[in-house]
CSV table of C-alpha atoms in Angstrom, one decimal:
chain,number,residue,atom,x,y,z
A,1,UNK,CA,26.1,48.6,34.5
A,2,UNK,CA,28.0,47.2,31.6
A,3,UNK,CA,27.1,43.5,31.0
A,4,UNK,CA,29.8,40.9,30.3
A,5,UNK,CA,29.2,38.3,27.7
A,6,UNK,CA,31.3,35.6,29.4
A,7,UNK,CA,29.3,36.1,32.7
A,8,UNK,CA,26.1,35.6,30.8
A,9,UNK,CA,27.3,32.5,29.1
A,10,UNK,CA,28.4,31.1,32.5
A,11,UNK,CA,25.0,31.8,33.9
A,12,UNK,CA,23.3,30.1,31.0
A,13,UNK,CA,25.3,26.9,31.6
A,14,UNK,CA,23.2,26.4,34.7
A,15,UNK,CA,20.0,25.8,32.7
A,16,UNK,CA,19.0,23.2,30.1
A,17,UNK,CA,16.8,23.3,27.0
A,18,UNK,CA,13.4,21.7,27.7
A,19,UNK,CA,13.5,18.1,26.7
A,20,UNK,CA,17.3,18.0,26.3
A,21,UNK,CA,20.0,16.8,28.8
A,22,UNK,CA,22.8,19.2,28.2
A,23,UNK,CA,22.9,22.8,29.3
A,24,UNK,CA,22.1,25.5,26.7
A,25,UNK,CA,25.8,26.4,26.1
A,26,UNK,CA,27.2,22.8,25.8
A,27,UNK,CA,24.4,21.7,23.6
A,28,UNK,CA,25.1,24.5,21.1
A,29,UNK,CA,21.6,25.8,21.5
A,30,UNK,CA,22.9,29.3,22.3
A,31,UNK,CA,23.8,30.7,18.9
A,32,UNK,CA,24.8,34.2,19.9
A,33,UNK,CA,25.0,36.6,22.8
A,34,UNK,CA,25.3,40.4,22.2
A,35,UNK,CA,25.7,42.9,25.0
A,36,UNK,CA,25.5,46.7,24.9
A,37,UNK,CA,25.6,48.4,28.3
A,38,UNK,CA,22.8,47.0,30.4
A,39,UNK,CA,21.1,45.4,27.4
A,40,UNK,CA,21.6,41.8,26.2
A,41,UNK,CA,20.3,39.9,23.2
A,42,UNK,CA,20.3,36.1,23.3
A,43,UNK,CA,19.7,34.0,20.2
A,44,UNK,CA,18.8,30.4,20.9
A,45,UNK,CA,17.6,27.5,18.7
A,46,UNK,CA,15.6,24.6,20.2
A,47,UNK,CA,14.2,21.4,18.8
A,48,UNK,CA,10.9,21.3,20.6
A,49,UNK,CA,8.3,23.1,18.5
A,50,UNK,CA,5.7,23.4,21.3
A,51,UNK,CA,4.6,26.8,22.5
A,52,UNK,CA,5.2,25.7,26.0
A,53,UNK,CA,8.9,24.8,25.4
A,54,UNK,CA,9.5,28.2,23.7
A,55,UNK,CA,7.9,30.1,26.6
A,56,UNK,CA,9.8,28.1,29.2
A,57,UNK,CA,13.1,28.7,27.4
A,58,UNK,CA,12.5,32.4,27.3
A,59,UNK,CA,11.5,32.6,31.0
A,60,UNK,CA,14.4,30.5,32.2
A,61,UNK,CA,16.9,32.8,30.4
A,62,UNK,CA,15.3,36.0,31.7
A,63,UNK,CA,15.2,34.6,35.3
A,64,UNK,CA,18.8,33.2,35.3
A,65,UNK,CA,20.4,36.4,33.9
A,66,UNK,CA,18.4,38.6,36.4
A,67,UNK,CA,19.4,36.4,39.3
A,68,UNK,CA,23.0,35.6,38.5
A,69,UNK,CA,24.2,38.5,36.5
A,70,UNK,CA,22.2,41.7,36.9
A,71,UNK,CA,18.7,42.0,38.2
A,72,UNK,CA,17.9,45.2,36.1
A,73,UNK,CA,19.3,43.9,32.8
A,74,UNK,CA,17.2,44.6,29.7
A,75,UNK,CA,17.0,41.2,28.0
A,76,UNK,CA,15.7,40.2,24.6
A,77,UNK,CA,15.4,36.5,23.8
A,78,UNK,CA,15.1,35.3,20.2
A,79,UNK,CA,13.8,31.7,20.2
A,80,UNK,CA,14.1,29.8,16.9
A,81,UNK,CA,12.6,26.3,16.5
A,82,UNK,CA,14.6,23.9,14.3
A,83,UNK,CA,12.6,20.6,14.8
A,84,UNK,CA,14.3,17.6,13.2
A,85,UNK,CA,12.6,16.5,10.1
A,86,UNK,CA,10.1,13.7,10.8
A,87,UNK,CA,10.4,10.5,8.7
A,88,UNK,CA,7.9,10.3,6.0
A,89,UNK,CA,5.0,8.3,7.3
A,90,UNK,CA,1.5,7.8,6.1
A,91,UNK,CA,-1.2,8.7,8.7
A,92,UNK,CA,-3.7,6.6,6.9
A,93,UNK,CA,-3.0,3.0,7.9
A,94,UNK,CA,-0.3,2.1,5.5
A,95,UNK,CA,1.4,-0.4,7.8
A,96,UNK,CA,2.8,-3.6,6.3
A,97,UNK,CA,1.3,-6.9,7.6
A,98,UNK,CA,4.0,-8.7,9.6
A,99,UNK,CA,5.0,-11.9,7.9
A,100,UNK,CA,3.8,-11.0,4.4
A,101,UNK,CA,6.6,-10.4,1.9
A,102,UNK,CA,4.8,-9.3,-1.2
A,103,UNK,CA,1.3,-7.9,-1.8
A,104,UNK,CA,0.2,-8.1,-5.5
A,105,UNK,CA,-3.0,-6.5,-6.6
A,106,UNK,CA,-4.8,-8.1,-9.5
A,107,UNK,CA,-7.0,-5.5,-11.3
A,108,UNK,CA,-9.0,-4.9,-14.4
A,109,UNK,CA,-10.5,-1.8,-16.0
A,110,UNK,CA,-13.8,-3.5,-16.5
A,111,UNK,CA,-15.8,-6.6,-15.3
A,112,UNK,CA,-16.1,-9.9,-17.1
A,113,UNK,CA,-12.5,-10.2,-18.3
A,114,UNK,CA,-11.7,-13.1,-15.9
A,115,UNK,CA,-9.7,-11.3,-13.2
A,116,UNK,CA,-10.9,-13.6,-10.4
A,117,UNK,CA,-10.2,-16.6,-12.6
A,118,UNK,CA,-6.6,-15.4,-13.2
A,119,UNK,CA,-6.2,-14.6,-9.5
A,120,UNK,CA,-7.3,-18.1,-8.4
A,121,UNK,CA,-5.1,-19.9,-10.9
A,122,UNK,CA,-2.1,-17.6,-10.2
A,123,UNK,CA,-2.5,-18.4,-6.5
A,124,UNK,CA,-2.6,-22.2,-6.9
A,125,UNK,CA,0.3,-22.0,-9.4
A,126,UNK,CA,2.4,-20.1,-6.9
A,127,UNK,CA,1.5,-22.7,-4.2
A,128,UNK,CA,2.6,-25.5,-6.5
A,129,UNK,CA,5.9,-23.7,-6.9
A,130,UNK,CA,6.4,-23.9,-3.2
A,131,UNK,CA,5.4,-20.4,-2.2
A,132,UNK,CA,3.2,-19.6,0.8
A,133,UNK,CA,0.2,-17.9,-0.7
A,134,UNK,CA,-2.9,-16.0,0.4
A,135,UNK,CA,-5.8,-14.5,-1.5
A,136,UNK,CA,-7.9,-11.6,-0.2
A,137,UNK,CA,-11.1,-11.2,-2.2
A,138,UNK,CA,-11.5,-7.4,-2.2
A,139,UNK,CA,-14.4,-7.5,-4.6
A,140,UNK,CA,-16.9,-6.6,-1.9
A,141,UNK,CA,-19.9,-6.4,-4.1
A,142,UNK,CA,-19.3,-9.5,-6.2
A,143,UNK,CA,-17.1,-12.0,-4.3
A,144,UNK,CA,-16.4,-15.0,-6.4
A,145,UNK,CA,-13.2,-16.4,-4.9
A,146,UNK,CA,-15.0,-18.7,-2.4
A,147,UNK,CA,-16.7,-20.5,-5.3
A,148,UNK,CA,-13.5,-20.8,-7.2
A,149,UNK,CA,-11.8,-22.5,-4.3
A,150,UNK,CA,-14.8,-24.6,-3.4
A,151,UNK,CA,-15.1,-23.1,0.1
A,152,UNK,CA,-18.3,-21.1,-0.2
A,153,UNK,CA,-20.0,-22.9,2.6
A,154,UNK,CA,-17.0,-22.4,5.0
A,155,UNK,CA,-16.9,-19.8,7.8
A,156,UNK,CA,-13.6,-18.5,9.2
A,157,UNK,CA,-12.8,-19.3,12.8
A,158,UNK,CA,-11.5,-17.0,15.5
A,159,UNK,CA,-8.0,-17.8,16.8
A,160,UNK,CA,-6.1,-16.2,19.7
A,161,UNK,CA,-2.8,-14.6,18.6
A,162,UNK,CA,-0.8,-12.8,21.3
A,163,UNK,CA,-3.9,-12.2,23.3
A,164,UNK,CA,-5.9,-10.8,20.4
A,165,UNK,CA,-8.7,-12.4,18.5
A,166,UNK,CA,-8.0,-12.9,14.8
A,167,UNK,CA,-9.8,-14.4,11.9
A,168,UNK,CA,-8.3,-17.6,10.5
A,169,UNK,CA,-8.4,-17.7,6.7
A,170,UNK,CA,-10.0,-20.7,5.0
A,171,UNK,CA,-7.4,-22.9,3.3
A,172,UNK,CA,-7.7,-25.1,0.2
A,173,UNK,CA,-5.2,-26.2,-2.4
A,174,UNK,CA,-2.5,-24.8,-0.2
A,175,UNK,CA,-3.9,-21.2,-0.5
A,176,UNK,CA,-5.3,-19.2,2.4
A,177,UNK,CA,-8.5,-17.3,1.5
A,178,UNK,CA,-10.6,-14.5,3.0
A,179,UNK,CA,-13.6,-13.0,1.4
A,180,UNK,CA,-16.7,-11.0,2.3
A,181,UNK,CA,-18.6,-13.9,0.8
A,182,UNK,CA,-17.8,-15.9,4.0
A,183,UNK,CA,-19.8,-13.5,6.0
A,184,UNK,CA,-22.9,-13.0,3.9
A,185,UNK,CA,-25.8,-15.2,2.7
A,186,UNK,CA,-25.4,-16.6,-0.8
A,187,UNK,CA,-28.4,-14.6,-2.1
A,188,UNK,CA,-27.7,-11.5,0.0
A,189,UNK,CA,-26.7,-8.3,-1.9
A,190,UNK,CA,-24.0,-6.2,-0.2
A,191,UNK,CA,-25.5,-2.7,-0.3
A,192,UNK,CA,-22.8,-0.7,1.4
A,193,UNK,CA,-21.4,2.7,0.9
A,194,UNK,CA,-17.7,3.2,0.3
A,195,UNK,CA,-16.6,3.8,3.9
A,196,UNK,CA,-18.4,0.7,5.2
A,197,UNK,CA,-16.9,-1.5,2.5
A,198,UNK,CA,-13.5,0.0,3.2
A,199,UNK,CA,-13.9,-0.8,6.9
A,200,UNK,CA,-14.8,-4.4,6.1
A,201,UNK,CA,-11.7,-4.7,4.0
A,202,UNK,CA,-9.5,-3.3,6.7
A,203,UNK,CA,-10.8,-5.9,9.1
A,204,UNK,CA,-10.1,-8.7,6.7
A,205,UNK,CA,-6.6,-7.4,6.1
A,206,UNK,CA,-5.4,-6.4,9.6
A,207,UNK,CA,-7.7,-8.6,11.8
A,208,UNK,CA,-6.7,-11.8,10.1
A,209,UNK,CA,-4.0,-14.3,11.1
A,210,UNK,CA,-2.3,-14.7,7.7
A,211,UNK,CA,0.9,-16.1,9.1
A,212,UNK,CA,4.0,-16.1,6.9
A,213,UNK,CA,3.2,-15.5,3.3
A,214,UNK,CA,5.5,-15.0,0.3
A,215,UNK,CA,2.5,-13.6,-1.7
A,216,UNK,CA,-0.8,-12.1,-0.8
A,217,UNK,CA,-2.9,-11.6,-3.9
A,218,UNK,CA,-5.6,-9.0,-3.8
A,219,UNK,CA,-8.5,-9.7,-6.1
A,220,UNK,CA,-9.7,-6.1,-6.7
A,221,UNK,CA,-13.2,-5.2,-8.0
A,222,UNK,CA,-13.4,-3.9,-11.6
A,223,UNK,CA,-12.9,-0.2,-12.3
A,224,UNK,CA,-10.9,2.5,-10.6
A,225,UNK,CA,-13.0,3.5,-7.6
A,226,UNK,CA,-13.3,3.9,-3.9
A,227,UNK,CA,-12.3,0.4,-3.0
A,228,UNK,CA,-9.0,0.7,-5.0
A,229,UNK,CA,-8.1,3.9,-3.2
A,230,UNK,CA,-9.0,2.4,0.2
A,231,UNK,CA,-6.8,-0.7,-0.4
A,232,UNK,CA,-3.8,1.5,-1.6
A,233,UNK,CA,-4.2,3.8,1.4
A,234,UNK,CA,-4.2,0.8,3.7
A,235,UNK,CA,-1.4,-1.3,2.3
A,236,UNK,CA,2.1,-0.8,0.8
A,237,UNK,CA,1.4,-2.8,-2.4
A,238,UNK,CA,4.4,-4.4,-4.0
A,239,UNK,CA,2.9,-4.2,-7.5
A,240,UNK,CA,-0.2,-4.6,-9.6
A,241,UNK,CA,-1.1,-6.8,-12.6
A,242,UNK,CA,-3.8,-5.8,-15.0
A,243,UNK,CA,-6.0,-8.3,-16.7
A,244,UNK,CA,-7.7,-7.6,-20.0
A,245,UNK,CA,-9.2,-9.4,-23.0
A,246,UNK,CA,-7.8,-8.5,-26.5
A,247,UNK,CA,-10.9,-6.5,-27.6
A,248,UNK,CA,-10.8,-2.7,-27.9
A,249,UNK,CA,-13.5,-2.0,-25.3
A,250,UNK,CA,-11.6,-4.0,-22.7
A,251,UNK,CA,-8.3,-2.5,-23.7
A,252,UNK,CA,-9.6,1.1,-23.3
A,253,UNK,CA,-10.5,0.3,-19.7
A,254,UNK,CA,-7.3,-1.7,-19.0
A,255,UNK,CA,-5.4,1.4,-20.0
A,256,UNK,CA,-7.3,3.4,-17.4
A,257,UNK,CA,-6.4,0.7,-14.8
A,258,UNK,CA,-2.7,1.0,-15.6
A,259,UNK,CA,-3.0,4.8,-15.5
A,260,UNK,CA,-4.6,4.6,-12.0
A,261,UNK,CA,-1.6,2.8,-10.5
A,262,UNK,CA,0.9,5.1,-12.3
A,263,UNK,CA,-0.7,8.3,-11.1
A,264,UNK,CA,1.7,10.7,-9.3
A,265,UNK,CA,-0.4,10.5,-6.1
A,266,UNK,CA,-0.4,6.6,-6.2
A,267,UNK,CA,2.7,5.3,-7.9
A,268,UNK,CA,2.2,1.6,-7.4
A,269,UNK,CA,4.6,-0.3,-9.8
A,270,UNK,CA,2.7,-2.1,-12.6
A,271,UNK,CA,4.2,-5.6,-12.9
A,272,UNK,CA,2.5,-6.1,-16.3
A,273,UNK,CA,-0.6,-6.9,-18.3
A,274,UNK,CA,-2.2,-10.3,-18.7
A,275,UNK,CA,-4.2,-11.2,-21.8
A,276,UNK,CA,-7.1,-13.5,-20.9
A,277,UNK,CA,-9.4,-15.1,-23.5
A,278,UNK,CA,-6.6,-14.5,-26.0
A,279,UNK,CA,-8.0,-17.1,-28.4
A,280,UNK,CA,-10.6,-19.9,-28.5
A,281,UNK,CA,-9.5,-23.5,-28.9
A,282,UNK,CA,-12.3,-26.1,-29.1
A,283,UNK,CA,-11.5,-29.4,-27.4
A,284,UNK,CA,-12.0,-31.4,-30.5
A,285,UNK,CA,-9.6,-29.2,-32.5
A,286,UNK,CA,-6.8,-28.5,-30.0
A,287,UNK,CA,-4.4,-27.0,-32.7
A,288,UNK,CA,-6.9,-24.5,-33.9
A,289,UNK,CA,-7.0,-20.9,-32.6
A,290,UNK,CA,-10.0,-18.6,-33.2
A,291,UNK,CA,-9.4,-15.0,-32.2
A,292,UNK,CA,-12.9,-14.2,-31.1
A,293,UNK,CA,-12.1,-11.0,-29.2
A,294,UNK,CA,-9.3,-9.8,-31.5
A,295,UNK,CA,-5.6,-10.8,-31.7
A,296,UNK,CA,-2.8,-9.7,-29.3
A,297,UNK,CA,-4.6,-6.5,-28.2
A,298,UNK,CA,-3.3,-6.7,-24.6
A,299,UNK,CA,0.1,-7.6,-25.8
A,300,UNK,CA,0.2,-4.5,-28.1
A,301,UNK,CA,-1.2,-2.4,-25.3
A,302,UNK,CA,1.6,-3.5,-23.0
A,303,UNK,CA,4.2,-2.4,-25.6
A,304,UNK,CA,2.5,0.9,-26.1
A,305,UNK,CA,2.4,1.6,-22.3
A,306,UNK,CA,5.9,0.2,-21.9
A,307,UNK,CA,4.9,-2.3,-19.2
A,308,UNK,CA,5.7,-6.0,-19.3
A,309,UNK,CA,3.5,-8.4,-21.1
A,310,UNK,CA,3.1,-11.3,-18.6
A,311,UNK,CA,1.4,-13.9,-20.9
A,312,UNK,CA,-1.8,-15.0,-22.5
A,313,UNK,CA,-4.5,-17.4,-21.4
A,314,UNK,CA,-6.8,-19.1,-24.0
A,315,UNK,CA,-10.6,-19.2,-23.9
A,316,UNK,CA,-11.1,-22.8,-23.1
A,317,UNK,CA,-14.3,-24.4,-21.8
A,318,UNK,CA,-12.6,-26.4,-19.1
A,319,UNK,CA,-11.3,-23.1,-17.4
A,320,UNK,CA,-14.9,-22.0,-16.9
A,321,UNK,CA,-16.0,-25.4,-15.8
A,322,UNK,CA,-13.0,-25.7,-13.3
A,323,UNK,CA,-13.9,-22.3,-11.8
A,324,UNK,CA,-17.6,-23.2,-11.4
A,325,UNK,CA,-16.8,-26.5,-9.6
A,326,UNK,CA,-14.2,-24.9,-7.4
A,327,UNK,CA,-11.0,-26.5,-8.7
A,328,UNK,CA,-8.8,-24.0,-10.6
A,329,UNK,CA,-7.7,-25.1,-14.0
A,330,UNK,CA,-4.0,-24.8,-13.2
A,331,UNK,CA,-4.4,-27.9,-11.0
A,332,UNK,CA,-5.0,-30.0,-14.2
A,333,UNK,CA,-1.7,-31.7,-14.4
A,334,UNK,CA,0.2,-32.3,-17.7
A,335,UNK,CA,-2.2,-30.1,-19.7
A,336,UNK,CA,-1.6,-27.0,-21.9
A,337,UNK,CA,-3.6,-25.0,-19.4
A,338,UNK,CA,-1.3,-25.9,-16.6
A,339,UNK,CA,1.7,-24.9,-18.7
A,340,UNK,CA,0.1,-21.6,-19.6
A,341,UNK,CA,-0.6,-20.7,-16.0
A,342,UNK,CA,2.8,-21.9,-14.9
A,343,UNK,CA,4.5,-19.7,-17.5
A,344,UNK,CA,2.3,-16.7,-16.5
A,345,UNK,CA,3.1,-17.3,-12.9
A,346,UNK,CA,6.9,-17.5,-13.5
A,347,UNK,CA,6.7,-14.2,-15.3
A,348,UNK,CA,4.9,-12.6,-12.4
A,349,UNK,CA,7.5,-13.9,-10.0
A,350,UNK,CA,10.3,-12.6,-12.2
A,351,UNK,CA,8.7,-9.1,-12.3
A,352,UNK,CA,8.3,-9.1,-8.5
A,353,UNK,CA,11.9,-10.0,-8.1
A,354,UNK,CA,13.0,-7.2,-10.5
A,355,UNK,CA,10.8,-4.7,-8.8
A,356,UNK,CA,12.2,-5.5,-5.4
A,357,UNK,CA,15.7,-5.3,-6.6
A,358,UNK,CA,15.3,-2.0,-8.5
A,359,UNK,CA,12.7,0.0,-6.6
A,360,UNK,CA,12.3,1.1,-2.9
A,361,UNK,CA,9.3,-0.4,-1.0
A,362,UNK,CA,6.0,1.1,-1.9
A,363,UNK,CA,4.5,3.5,0.6
A,364,UNK,CA,0.8,3.3,1.2
A,365,UNK,CA,-0.7,6.4,-0.5
A,366,UNK,CA,-2.1,9.4,1.3
A,367,UNK,CA,-5.0,11.1,-0.4
A,368,UNK,CA,-6.7,13.7,1.7
A,369,UNK,CA,-8.5,15.8,-1.0
A,370,UNK,CA,-10.3,15.3,-4.2
A,371,UNK,CA,-7.1,16.3,-5.9
A,372,UNK,CA,-6.2,12.6,-5.7
A,373,UNK,CA,-8.9,11.8,-8.3
A,374,UNK,CA,-7.7,12.2,-11.9
A,375,UNK,CA,-11.2,13.0,-13.1
A,376,UNK,CA,-11.5,16.2,-11.0
A,377,UNK,CA,-10.9,19.3,-13.0
A,378,UNK,CA,-8.5,21.8,-11.6
A,379,UNK,CA,-9.7,25.4,-11.3
A,380,UNK,CA,-8.4,27.6,-14.0
């Protein structure tokens, strides 16, 4: 028997593609039908990539042609899958926190450069400007933010939010704060491996009731390690600022900190570099500047790396004293320190605005192999 193409197409109108509403012909799934005597070849493209859908499509075509056209027809069905491209999503967390507009990471290549001090003063300066601000102390092994905000004896309460129990951050000076320091004893060392530390961080990030924030500042630990990757895999960070002192040893590590955020596998915008302890000014000689750690080293590094220089903070005894008693120095009204931190904060805000105007939202990174680590040597 000689098969007729139109009869076959009419028969195929009686069946639908798995998971689709229209019949195979109307939907355009049938791409071609070729007949030759009692033989027929049917080319069809479906969107469902599952093996079950492909098999069902083939069986339905065979059965329909045999029943409605010719029971002894020799049929070949070519099923092609053309699944729609899935939107790019990160399987590792990566979800923004509802209500939080900007997440800014404060990092340093090495310890002891005043990163937590800068974070605390940046936070209270943002709050004084009228922004809603939160600080997440991500330095799991050396949390110092509770001391700097004079809340080290506080314990976060549990609150019910939409039927779920959430941690309520501690608030002082208009800033909401969460830290692992709230959950450990003052003399207790946190001896955790990376995965456990990352889990604790995720809980403080996603199981907290932050409310509406204009800025969430992340006080990262020093270096470029596991905690940094965990944070960047968990959150779409708006941008990062890197804190350094002017001396060469600190600058060498600050350069690595900038390089970490700029890696192809990470690509978190660097908002700029902050120079802390830029110069020493004794209280009795307020006009004198002594460049103990070198002069303008971080400023020159910013120029070399082509990233913004956000400002300099002097080495002043009252900054240390303010941190120790839990009242950030930026709260000292009508002082050069207040002005320095206000200028620094204004620059950070300006860079965040520029970044949001000119760049798409940062995606949380996905690193599934050691290839994400720049120190790993590629096989030759």
